[in-house]
């Protein structure tokens, strides 16, 4: 394992990554870089390979080829649970929370899973409730009784328990009412402004170009077909990338 950290190096460098399910290669030679204080949106049709790419980057799926560097360190061979304490956290598709546990219990599991010391639980919870006041108000309610937007906040809050530098978020707006989409996006923008490097899988192209994304990557049939600063792109450009194959 080599460590070669430069001050202005990207927080995450994904180089020519391919990911396969058996013989089916779902992502081909994908490369991306995430910088501190930026949001990169990963867009593409259903089945394009967005979730597969994120799963490969965070180590849940093995890479067929390519490499992943996190904060300058090659973590390609590091298992997912070893990437979390090194600064990478992921919010998986579909609001993954423990529905029968309370909000507080879900967050405590996040803290334990991220090896936060017991003596720091109270201050860590207070910090999370400060960020998401609604979770503080509902701390003793079952996660199943939260709205979809609140469950998504709980999933993000759990991922933040490890104080990641790099956050991968898979379609947090999926199935949410527009008002909750705004709340989730505002939360991600705040994290970006605090210096986090964020990869956001998102299907809402207009919202992506309307402000939240600094860079946009289009994935189509497992291949990156477009990668540019959001400011350089129109909705039509992105649509052409999405429907190019
Ligand atoms: N567990 C699996 N086993 C085999 N093939 C899979 C598996 N998961 C996904 N695939 C296939 O890999 C390809 C990419 O799927 P993936 O879920 O990464 O797409 P996606 O861009 O995240 O789509 P969506 O927008 O619907 O979430 C698809 O062809 C899909 O059928
Ligand atoms: Mg997906």
CSV table of C-alpha atoms and ligand atoms in Angstrom, one decimal:
chain,number,residue,atom,x,y,z
A,1,UNK,CA,0.0,0.0,0.0
A,2,UNK,CA,1.5,3.3,-1.0
A,3,UNK,CA,0.8,6.7,0.5
A,4,UNK,CA,1.5,9.7,-1.7
A,5,UNK,CA,-0.5,12.7,-0.5
A,6,UNK,CA,-0.3,16.0,-2.2
A,7,UNK,CA,-2.0,19.1,-0.8
A,8,UNK,CA,-4.1,19.7,-3.9
A,9,UNK,CA,-4.6,16.0,-4.8
A,10,UNK,CA,-8.2,14.8,-5.2
A,11,UNK,CA,-9.8,13.2,-2.2
A,12,UNK,CA,-10.9,10.3,-4.4
A,13,UNK,CA,-9.3,9.0,-7.6
A,14,UNK,CA,-11.0,6.3,-9.5
A,15,UNK,CA,-8.9,5.1,-12.4
A,16,UNK,CA,-10.2,2.9,-15.3
A,17,UNK,CA,-12.5,0.8,-13.1
A,18,UNK,CA,-14.4,-2.1,-14.6
A,19,UNK,CA,-16.9,-4.1,-12.5
A,20,UNK,CA,-18.6,-7.3,-13.5
A,21,UNK,CA,-21.3,-9.7,-12.3
A,22,UNK,CA,-19.8,-13.0,-13.3
A,23,UNK,CA,-19.3,-12.7,-17.1
A,24,UNK,CA,-21.5,-9.6,-17.4
A,25,UNK,CA,-19.3,-6.5,-17.3
A,26,UNK,CA,-21.6,-3.7,-16.0
A,27,UNK,CA,-19.0,-0.9,-15.8
A,28,UNK,CA,-16.2,-0.4,-18.3
A,29,UNK,CA,-13.1,1.7,-17.7
A,30,UNK,CA,-14.7,4.4,-15.6
A,31,UNK,CA,-12.5,7.2,-14.2
A,32,UNK,CA,-13.5,10.0,-12.0
A,33,UNK,CA,-11.9,12.4,-9.4
A,34,UNK,CA,-13.6,14.0,-6.4
A,35,UNK,CA,-12.1,17.1,-4.9
A,36,UNK,CA,-12.7,18.5,-1.4
A,37,UNK,CA,-15.7,20.9,-1.3
A,38,UNK,CA,-17.3,19.7,-4.5
A,39,UNK,CA,-20.3,17.7,-5.6
A,40,UNK,CA,-20.0,15.4,-8.7
A,41,UNK,CA,-23.3,14.2,-10.1
A,42,UNK,CA,-23.3,10.7,-11.7
A,43,UNK,CA,-26.3,10.5,-14.0
A,44,UNK,CA,-27.6,7.9,-16.5
A,45,UNK,CA,-30.6,5.8,-17.4
A,46,UNK,CA,-31.9,2.9,-15.3
A,47,UNK,CA,-29.5,0.0,-15.6
A,48,UNK,CA,-26.6,2.3,-16.8
A,49,UNK,CA,-24.3,1.0,-14.1
A,50,UNK,CA,-24.4,3.9,-11.5
A,51,UNK,CA,-25.0,1.7,-8.5
A,52,UNK,CA,-22.5,-0.9,-9.7
A,53,UNK,CA,-19.8,1.8,-10.1
A,54,UNK,CA,-20.5,3.2,-6.6
A,55,UNK,CA,-20.4,-0.4,-5.2
A,56,UNK,CA,-17.1,-1.0,-6.9
A,57,UNK,CA,-15.7,2.3,-5.5
A,58,UNK,CA,-16.6,1.6,-1.9
A,59,UNK,CA,-15.5,-2.0,-2.2
A,60,UNK,CA,-18.8,-3.8,-2.0
A,61,UNK,CA,-18.2,-5.3,-5.4
A,62,UNK,CA,-14.7,-6.5,-6.5
A,63,UNK,CA,-13.0,-4.6,-9.3
A,64,UNK,CA,-12.3,-6.5,-12.5
A,65,UNK,CA,-9.6,-3.9,-13.3
A,66,UNK,CA,-8.6,-0.4,-12.3
A,67,UNK,CA,-7.8,1.3,-9.0
A,68,UNK,CA,-9.2,3.5,-6.3
A,69,UNK,CA,-7.1,6.0,-4.3
A,70,UNK,CA,-8.6,7.6,-1.2
A,71,UNK,CA,-6.8,10.6,0.3
A,72,UNK,CA,-3.8,9.7,-1.7
A,73,UNK,CA,-3.7,6.0,-0.5
A,74,UNK,CA,-4.3,3.1,-2.8
A,75,UNK,CA,-7.3,1.3,-1.2
A,76,UNK,CA,-8.1,-1.0,-4.2
A,77,UNK,CA,-7.4,-4.1,-2.0
A,78,UNK,CA,-8.9,-2.6,1.2
A,79,UNK,CA,-12.3,-4.2,2.1
A,80,UNK,CA,-15.3,-1.8,2.5
A,81,UNK,CA,-15.2,-1.8,6.3
A,82,UNK,CA,-11.5,-0.8,6.1
A,83,UNK,CA,-12.4,2.2,3.8
A,84,UNK,CA,-14.8,3.8,6.3
A,85,UNK,CA,-12.2,4.7,9.0
A,86,UNK,CA,-9.9,5.9,6.1
A,87,UNK,CA,-12.5,8.5,5.2
A,88,UNK,CA,-15.1,7.0,2.8
A,89,UNK,CA,-18.7,6.5,3.6
A,90,UNK,CA,-21.6,5.5,1.3
A,91,UNK,CA,-25.4,5.9,1.5
A,92,UNK,CA,-26.8,3.0,-0.5
A,93,UNK,CA,-29.8,3.1,-2.8
A,94,UNK,CA,-33.2,2.8,-1.2
A,95,UNK,CA,-33.1,4.6,2.2
A,96,UNK,CA,-31.4,1.7,4.0
A,97,UNK,CA,-32.4,2.1,7.7
A,98,UNK,CA,-33.4,-0.4,10.4
A,99,UNK,CA,-37.2,0.2,10.3
A,100,UNK,CA,-38.0,-1.4,13.6
A,101,UNK,CA,-35.3,0.5,15.5
A,102,UNK,CA,-35.7,4.1,16.7
A,103,UNK,CA,-34.0,7.0,15.1
A,104,UNK,CA,-31.5,7.1,18.0
A,105,UNK,CA,-30.8,3.4,17.9
A,106,UNK,CA,-30.1,3.7,14.1
A,107,UNK,CA,-27.7,6.5,14.7
A,108,UNK,CA,-26.0,4.6,17.6
A,109,UNK,CA,-25.5,1.6,15.3
A,110,UNK,CA,-23.9,3.9,12.9
A,111,UNK,CA,-21.6,5.2,15.6
A,112,UNK,CA,-20.7,1.8,16.8
A,113,UNK,CA,-20.2,0.5,13.3
A,114,UNK,CA,-17.8,3.3,12.7
A,115,UNK,CA,-15.9,2.6,15.9
A,116,UNK,CA,-16.7,5.9,17.6
A,117,UNK,CA,-15.8,5.6,21.2
A,118,UNK,CA,-18.7,5.2,23.7
A,119,UNK,CA,-17.6,8.3,25.6
A,120,UNK,CA,-18.1,10.3,22.5
A,121,UNK,CA,-21.6,9.0,21.6
A,122,UNK,CA,-23.5,11.9,23.3
A,123,UNK,CA,-21.5,14.6,21.6
A,124,UNK,CA,-21.7,12.8,18.2
A,125,UNK,CA,-25.5,12.4,18.5
A,126,UNK,CA,-25.8,16.1,19.5
A,127,UNK,CA,-23.9,17.0,16.4
A,128,UNK,CA,-26.1,14.9,14.2
A,129,UNK,CA,-29.3,16.3,15.8
A,130,UNK,CA,-27.9,19.7,15.3
A,131,UNK,CA,-27.5,19.0,11.6
A,132,UNK,CA,-30.9,17.3,11.2
A,133,UNK,CA,-33.2,18.9,13.9
A,134,UNK,CA,-36.1,16.7,12.8
A,135,UNK,CA,-34.1,13.6,13.7
A,136,UNK,CA,-33.6,15.1,17.2
A,137,UNK,CA,-37.3,15.7,17.6
A,138,UNK,CA,-38.1,12.2,16.5
A,139,UNK,CA,-35.2,10.4,18.2
A,140,UNK,CA,-37.5,8.0,20.0
A,141,UNK,CA,-39.8,7.1,17.1
A,142,UNK,CA,-39.3,4.0,15.0
A,143,UNK,CA,-37.6,4.6,11.7
A,144,UNK,CA,-40.6,3.0,9.9
A,145,UNK,CA,-42.8,5.8,11.2
A,146,UNK,CA,-40.7,8.6,9.6
A,147,UNK,CA,-41.5,10.1,6.2
A,148,UNK,CA,-39.4,9.0,3.2
A,149,UNK,CA,-37.5,12.2,3.3
A,150,UNK,CA,-36.8,11.8,7.0
A,151,UNK,CA,-35.6,8.2,6.5
A,152,UNK,CA,-33.2,9.5,3.8
A,153,UNK,CA,-31.9,12.0,6.3
A,154,UNK,CA,-31.5,9.2,8.8
A,155,UNK,CA,-29.5,7.1,6.2
A,156,UNK,CA,-27.3,10.1,5.5
A,157,UNK,CA,-26.9,10.9,9.2
A,158,UNK,CA,-25.8,7.3,9.8
A,159,UNK,CA,-23.2,7.5,7.0
A,160,UNK,CA,-21.9,10.8,8.5
A,161,UNK,CA,-21.2,9.1,11.9
A,162,UNK,CA,-17.7,8.2,10.7
A,163,UNK,CA,-17.0,11.9,9.8
A,164,UNK,CA,-16.1,11.0,6.2
A,165,UNK,CA,-14.1,13.2,3.8
A,166,UNK,CA,-15.6,11.4,0.8
A,167,UNK,CA,-19.4,10.6,0.7
A,168,UNK,CA,-21.0,8.5,-2.0
A,169,UNK,CA,-24.8,8.9,-2.1
A,170,UNK,CA,-27.0,6.7,-4.4
A,171,UNK,CA,-30.2,8.4,-5.6
A,172,UNK,CA,-31.2,10.1,-2.3
A,173,UNK,CA,-34.1,11.9,-4.1
A,174,UNK,CA,-35.7,8.7,-5.4
A,175,UNK,CA,-39.4,8.4,-4.3
A,176,UNK,CA,-39.3,11.7,-2.4
A,177,UNK,CA,-41.8,14.6,-2.6
A,178,UNK,CA,-40.1,17.7,-4.1
A,179,UNK,CA,-40.1,19.5,-0.8
A,180,UNK,CA,-38.0,16.7,0.7
A,181,UNK,CA,-35.7,16.6,-2.4
A,182,UNK,CA,-34.9,20.2,-1.6
A,183,UNK,CA,-34.2,19.4,2.1
A,184,UNK,CA,-31.8,16.5,1.1
A,185,UNK,CA,-30.0,18.6,-1.5
A,186,UNK,CA,-29.6,21.5,0.9
A,187,UNK,CA,-28.1,19.0,3.4
A,188,UNK,CA,-25.6,17.8,0.7
A,189,UNK,CA,-24.8,21.4,-0.3
A,190,UNK,CA,-24.0,22.2,3.3
A,191,UNK,CA,-21.7,19.2,3.6
A,192,UNK,CA,-20.0,20.3,0.4
A,193,UNK,CA,-19.5,23.8,1.8
A,194,UNK,CA,-17.9,22.3,4.8
A,195,UNK,CA,-15.3,20.7,2.6
A,196,UNK,CA,-16.7,17.2,1.8
A,197,UNK,CA,-16.1,15.6,-1.5
A,198,UNK,CA,-19.4,14.1,-2.7
A,199,UNK,CA,-20.4,11.7,-5.5
A,200,UNK,CA,-24.2,12.0,-6.0
A,201,UNK,CA,-26.1,9.6,-8.2
A,202,UNK,CA,-29.1,11.4,-9.5
A,203,UNK,CA,-31.7,11.1,-12.2
A,204,UNK,CA,-33.0,14.7,-11.9
A,205,UNK,CA,-30.9,16.3,-14.6
A,206,UNK,CA,-32.4,19.7,-14.3
A,207,UNK,CA,-31.9,19.9,-10.6
A,208,UNK,CA,-28.3,18.6,-11.0
A,209,UNK,CA,-27.5,21.4,-13.5
A,210,UNK,CA,-29.6,23.9,-11.6
A,211,UNK,CA,-27.0,24.3,-9.0
A,212,UNK,CA,-26.2,21.3,-6.9
A,213,UNK,CA,-23.5,19.8,-9.1
A,214,UNK,CA,-20.0,21.2,-9.7
A,215,UNK,CA,-19.2,18.4,-12.2
A,216,UNK,CA,-21.4,16.0,-14.1
A,217,UNK,CA,-20.5,12.5,-15.2
A,218,UNK,CA,-22.8,10.6,-17.6
A,219,UNK,CA,-22.8,6.9,-17.6
A,220,UNK,CA,-24.5,5.0,-20.3
A,221,UNK,CA,-24.4,1.2,-20.7
A,222,UNK,CA,-21.5,1.0,-18.3
A,223,UNK,CA,-19.4,3.6,-20.1
A,224,UNK,CA,-18.7,7.2,-19.2
A,225,UNK,CA,-20.0,9.2,-22.2
A,226,UNK,CA,-19.6,12.7,-20.8
A,227,UNK,CA,-17.6,14.3,-18.0
A,228,UNK,CA,-17.5,18.1,-17.6
A,229,UNK,CA,-18.0,21.0,-15.3
A,230,UNK,CA,-21.8,21.5,-14.7
A,231,UNK,CA,-21.4,25.2,-15.8
A,232,UNK,CA,-20.3,24.0,-19.2
A,233,UNK,CA,-23.3,21.8,-19.8
A,234,UNK,CA,-26.9,22.2,-20.8
A,235,UNK,CA,-29.8,19.7,-20.2
A,236,UNK,CA,-29.6,18.8,-23.9
A,237,UNK,CA,-25.8,18.1,-23.6
A,238,UNK,CA,-26.5,15.7,-20.7
A,239,UNK,CA,-29.5,14.1,-22.5
A,240,UNK,CA,-27.3,13.5,-25.5
A,241,UNK,CA,-24.7,11.8,-23.3
A,242,UNK,CA,-27.4,9.7,-21.7
A,243,UNK,CA,-28.9,8.6,-25.0
A,244,UNK,CA,-25.7,8.3,-27.0
A,245,UNK,CA,-25.6,4.5,-27.2
B,1,LIG,N1,-26.6,-8.4,-8.7
B,1,LIG,C1,-26.6,-8.3,-10.0
B,1,LIG,N2,-26.4,-9.4,-10.8
B,1,LIG,C2,-26.3,-9.3,-12.1
B,1,LIG,N3,-26.5,-8.2,-12.8
B,1,LIG,C3,-26.7,-7.1,-12.1
B,1,LIG,C4,-26.8,-7.1,-10.7
B,1,LIG,N4,-27.1,-5.8,-10.3
B,1,LIG,C5,-27.1,-5.1,-11.4
B,1,LIG,N5,-27.0,-5.8,-12.5
B,1,LIG,C6,-27.0,-5.4,-13.9
B,1,LIG,O1,-25.9,-4.4,-14.1
B,1,LIG,C7,-26.3,-3.3,-14.9
B,1,LIG,C8,-26.1,-2.0,-14.1
B,1,LIG,O2,-27.1,-2.0,-13.0
B,1,LIG,P1,-27.1,-0.9,-11.9
B,1,LIG,O3,-28.0,-1.3,-10.8
B,1,LIG,O4,-25.7,-0.6,-11.6
B,1,LIG,O5,-27.7,0.4,-12.7
B,1,LIG,P2,-28.1,1.8,-12.2
B,1,LIG,O6,-27.6,2.8,-13.2
B,1,LIG,O7,-27.8,1.9,-10.8
B,1,LIG,O8,-29.7,1.7,-12.4
B,1,LIG,P3,-30.9,2.4,-11.6
B,1,LIG,O9,-31.0,3.8,-12.1
B,1,LIG,O10,-32.1,1.6,-12.0
B,1,LIG,O11,-30.6,2.3,-10.1
B,1,LIG,C9,-27.7,-3.6,-15.3
B,1,LIG,O12,-27.7,-4.3,-16.6
B,1,LIG,C10,-28.2,-4.6,-14.3
B,1,LIG,O13,-29.2,-5.5,-14.8
B,2,LIG,MG1,-29.0,2.3,-9.1
